[in-house]
Amino acid sequence: MTRLVLALFHVAIAAWSAVAGSSRMTCWISGGSKSPDCAAPVLFREFTLANAPTNANLSIAIAGWHEVRVNGKKVGDEVLTPVTCQPDMRISSVNRNVARFLVAGTNTIEVLLGNGWYNCFTREVWGFVHASWLDEPMIRGTLFVDGNPLLATDSSWRAYDSPIVFNALRNGEWYDARLENSRSRERSVTVERYSPAGLVSPEDAVPCRVCETFEPVCVVDGSDGRRVFDFGANYNLTTNDMRHRGFVLDRIWDGIFFQLLQPVSLSNVFPF
């Protein structure tokens, strides 16, 4: 039994080393954004290369959601990534090929962090606001250039507030374009004292991607300087296609109950 436990321990250590480099080099770092009032942070690191590399990979574990930018260009076409999982059981990692984004001279890697399921603070009927894993989004990883570790997540990274001044899995995001390119509230990153509870393993689900882009049909300027964008339709963001449900007699009784007989709820808890 002891040999089995030791063998599993060494397998786990080897797997994590392959994902994020030597544990002595990397730290879990964050932008200190646990509060719902905090903007989505960008963690960044500047470094210099003598020559443009042939191969370069960023191996990174993420508690929350993230986007990677290198020298101002987004890496990959995924969104809301990694795919949501149970954070006290698993933390997903990804491997990004960033060679084509790097140049000889000064380079900057930026990681935008979103709350995702890791910091789901919205009150709802299931009580995930009290989940044991709730914490600020954080990352841990290493940049490998031509097969050698060049830099790792540690206290040398910096953070600033992105224009996304609010973000929540169940409540969307608020974007303030006035903060673009401002590096608002630039500061040192927080080196986390404790690691997430879930085991780190490579992302193995099909990622979310943008499938269609909608253009507004009308823009209304308000008296307070705000603008309302009308997209000309309401979109049902579920897999239930309301156009092809047909008529089912059994649903009548459900409709009567929910519309006429169900007690009025005075709760302000978000149901979804």
XYZ file of C-alpha atoms in Angstrom:
272
model
C 0.000 0.000 0.000
C 2.837 2.385 0.871
C 4.514 1.739 -2.484
C 1.238 2.451 -4.292
C 0.782 5.767 -2.491
C 4.391 6.773 -3.234
C 3.998 5.799 -6.886
C 0.841 7.897 -7.238
C 2.574 10.787 -5.516
C 5.482 10.686 -7.983
C 3.072 10.461 -10.934
C 1.244 13.545 -9.682
C 4.486 15.466 -9.223
C 5.679 14.500 -12.706
C 2.362 15.552 -14.262
C 2.430 18.937 -12.572
C 6.060 19.493 -13.558
C 5.133 18.868 -17.178
C 2.314 21.391 -16.934
C 3.903 24.241 -15.043
C 7.600 23.612 -14.672
C 9.484 23.067 -11.452
C 7.395 23.832 -8.354
C 10.415 25.632 -6.905
C 10.201 28.162 -9.752
C 6.479 28.895 -9.904
C 3.979 30.446 -7.524
C 0.238 30.903 -7.587
C -0.275 34.618 -8.209
C -3.366 36.825 -8.420
C -4.418 40.432 -8.823
C -6.193 40.623 -5.468
C -9.692 40.633 -6.985
C -11.902 38.486 -4.729
C -14.410 41.249 -4.001
C -17.295 41.674 -6.499
C -16.375 45.374 -6.601
C -12.944 44.623 -8.100
C -12.202 44.967 -11.791
C -10.916 41.943 -13.693
C -7.133 42.088 -13.226
C -4.442 41.735 -15.855
C -1.240 40.054 -14.665
C 1.754 40.864 -16.845
C 5.470 40.348 -17.176
C 7.960 42.139 -19.410
C 11.148 40.398 -20.578
C 13.813 40.631 -23.259
C 14.879 38.142 -25.932
C 18.103 38.331 -27.916
C 16.419 36.613 -30.888
C 12.943 35.601 -31.937
C 12.518 31.990 -30.706
C 11.792 28.961 -32.851
C 9.603 27.356 -30.194
C 7.880 28.956 -27.221
C 5.148 27.521 -25.024
C 3.305 28.999 -22.082
C 2.110 26.221 -19.767
C -0.343 27.656 -17.296
C -2.851 26.440 -14.701
C -5.860 28.681 -14.122
C -8.275 28.995 -11.212
C -11.020 31.033 -12.890
C -11.188 32.149 -16.514
C -8.396 33.716 -18.528
C -7.172 35.191 -21.800
C -3.504 35.411 -22.798
C -2.071 38.286 -24.815
C 1.500 38.546 -26.026
C 2.693 41.951 -27.207
C -0.927 43.107 -27.373
C -2.219 40.188 -29.485
C -4.642 37.590 -28.150
C -3.358 33.999 -28.170
C -5.991 31.506 -29.318
C -9.670 31.982 -30.202
C -11.172 30.452 -27.062
C -13.405 32.418 -24.685
C -14.553 31.705 -21.118
C -11.662 29.311 -20.792
C -10.865 26.903 -19.287
C -14.219 25.138 -19.390
C -15.963 25.277 -16.017
C -15.269 22.352 -13.695
C -15.526 21.681 -9.945
C -12.595 23.696 -8.522
C -12.188 21.723 -5.303
C -11.656 18.591 -7.384
C -9.856 19.868 -10.473
C -8.002 22.917 -11.786
C -7.477 22.935 -15.551
C -4.232 23.834 -17.288
C -3.559 24.822 -20.882
C -0.501 24.935 -23.115
C -0.206 27.947 -25.424
C 2.145 28.089 -28.411
C 3.292 31.716 -28.342
C 6.384 31.562 -30.583
C 4.885 33.597 -33.453
C 3.983 36.426 -31.086
C 7.477 36.890 -29.639
C 10.132 39.183 -31.119
C 13.757 40.032 -30.560
C 13.928 42.735 -27.911
C 11.283 43.613 -25.309
C 8.186 41.416 -24.977
C 5.155 41.518 -22.707
C 2.939 38.619 -21.638
C -0.458 39.554 -20.186
C -3.036 37.253 -18.590
C -6.536 38.661 -18.111
C -8.338 36.887 -15.260
C -12.097 36.422 -14.858
C -14.012 35.088 -11.865
C -15.737 32.198 -13.638
C -16.925 29.414 -11.348
C -13.950 29.857 -9.033
C -15.310 33.107 -7.593
C -19.061 32.783 -8.220
C -20.414 35.290 -5.691
C -23.977 35.635 -7.026
C -26.651 34.604 -4.509
C -28.892 31.856 -5.951
C -30.995 28.966 -4.724
C -28.135 26.442 -4.691
C -25.940 28.432 -2.323
C -22.700 28.357 -4.334
C -21.885 31.710 -2.782
C -20.848 29.599 0.217
C -18.762 27.090 -1.799
C -15.573 25.988 -0.074
C -13.366 26.869 -3.059
C -14.385 30.547 -3.439
C -11.316 32.732 -3.838
C -9.810 35.316 -6.156
C -8.818 34.063 -9.653
C -5.162 33.043 -9.880
C -2.621 31.423 -12.185
C 0.561 29.374 -11.986
C 2.816 28.531 -14.903
C 6.045 28.759 -16.854
C 7.136 30.107 -20.230
C 9.428 27.684 -22.078
C 11.542 29.103 -24.920
C 13.315 26.654 -27.221
C 12.830 23.933 -24.623
C 14.199 25.852 -21.641
C 12.213 27.592 -18.872
C 12.603 31.349 -19.338
C 10.271 32.817 -16.741
C 7.689 31.664 -14.216
C 4.815 33.167 -12.289
C 6.316 34.758 -9.189
C 6.544 38.050 -7.323
C 8.274 39.763 -10.263
C 4.966 39.948 -12.168
C 2.816 43.079 -12.016
C -0.954 43.639 -12.140
C -3.377 46.356 -13.224
C -7.152 46.756 -13.546
C -8.648 45.976 -16.953
C -11.582 47.939 -18.434
C -13.840 45.069 -17.288
C -14.917 46.753 -14.063
C -17.312 43.946 -13.065
C -17.572 40.297 -14.107
C -19.604 37.355 -12.838
C -20.516 33.966 -14.259
C -24.238 34.609 -13.714
C -24.325 38.386 -14.178
C -22.159 39.097 -17.222
C -19.666 41.959 -17.284
C -19.460 45.736 -17.286
C -16.889 47.253 -19.641
C -15.608 50.804 -19.274
C -13.862 51.758 -22.539
C -12.432 54.884 -20.901
C -9.947 52.649 -19.073
C -8.441 51.107 -22.211
C -4.631 51.344 -22.401
C -4.480 53.037 -19.002
C -2.991 50.300 -16.780
C -5.228 51.545 -14.016
C -4.067 50.888 -10.440
C -0.818 49.187 -11.478
C 0.607 47.213 -8.559
C 2.555 44.137 -7.495
C 0.797 40.805 -7.853
C -0.332 38.881 -4.794
C 1.690 35.720 -4.243
C -0.895 33.349 -2.850
C -0.057 31.573 0.372
C -2.368 28.649 -0.344
C -2.884 26.676 -3.566
C -6.340 25.784 -4.902
C -7.673 22.526 -3.501
C -8.269 20.862 -6.876
C -5.643 18.768 -8.631
C -4.139 20.345 -11.749
C -4.712 18.453 -15.004
C -4.653 19.451 -18.697
C -7.826 20.840 -20.242
C -9.593 18.008 -22.101
C -12.967 19.552 -23.008
C -13.952 21.326 -26.211
C -13.408 25.041 -25.496
C -16.014 27.781 -25.872
C -15.622 29.899 -29.002
C -17.470 32.785 -30.620
C -19.839 31.211 -33.167
C -21.748 34.288 -34.315
C -21.503 38.051 -33.920
C -24.624 40.238 -33.727
C -24.700 43.834 -34.923
C -27.102 46.371 -33.361
C -29.950 47.605 -35.552
C -30.376 50.801 -33.559
C -28.406 52.885 -31.057
C -30.306 55.231 -28.720
C -28.446 58.022 -26.920
C -29.763 58.732 -23.427
C -29.895 62.131 -21.741
C -27.371 60.960 -19.130
C -24.736 60.142 -21.735
C -25.488 56.421 -21.829
C -26.229 54.494 -24.999
C -28.736 51.678 -25.464
C -27.978 49.149 -28.210
C -31.013 47.450 -29.772
C -30.194 44.130 -31.462
C -33.686 43.769 -32.926
C -34.529 40.477 -31.224
C -34.518 38.599 -27.946
C -32.154 35.663 -27.724
C -32.909 32.549 -25.701
C -29.541 31.537 -24.269
C -30.504 27.903 -23.628
C -30.567 24.682 -25.634
C -34.381 24.745 -25.574
C -35.516 25.906 -29.046
C -38.827 27.651 -28.368
C -39.719 27.667 -32.091
C -39.972 23.897 -32.418
C -41.545 22.775 -29.154
C -44.978 22.149 -30.651
C -48.208 21.846 -28.658
C -48.310 19.336 -25.797
C -51.538 19.120 -23.789
C -49.753 18.026 -20.596
C -48.032 21.399 -20.354
C -51.328 23.215 -19.826
C -51.590 22.084 -16.210
C -48.025 23.198 -15.478
C -48.830 26.576 -16.967
C -51.969 26.976 -14.862
C -50.051 26.143 -11.690
C -47.049 28.363 -12.306
C -49.096 31.330 -13.536
C -52.088 31.212 -11.207
C -51.545 28.990 -8.176
C -47.865 29.206 -7.310
C -47.284 31.318 -4.153
C -45.658 34.679 -4.715
C -41.932 34.593 -3.909
C -40.589 37.585 -1.981
C -36.997 36.366 -2.171
C -34.407 38.482 -3.958
C -32.229 35.416 -4.630
C -31.255 35.024 -8.273
C -32.869 31.681 -9.373
C -30.323 30.750 -12.040
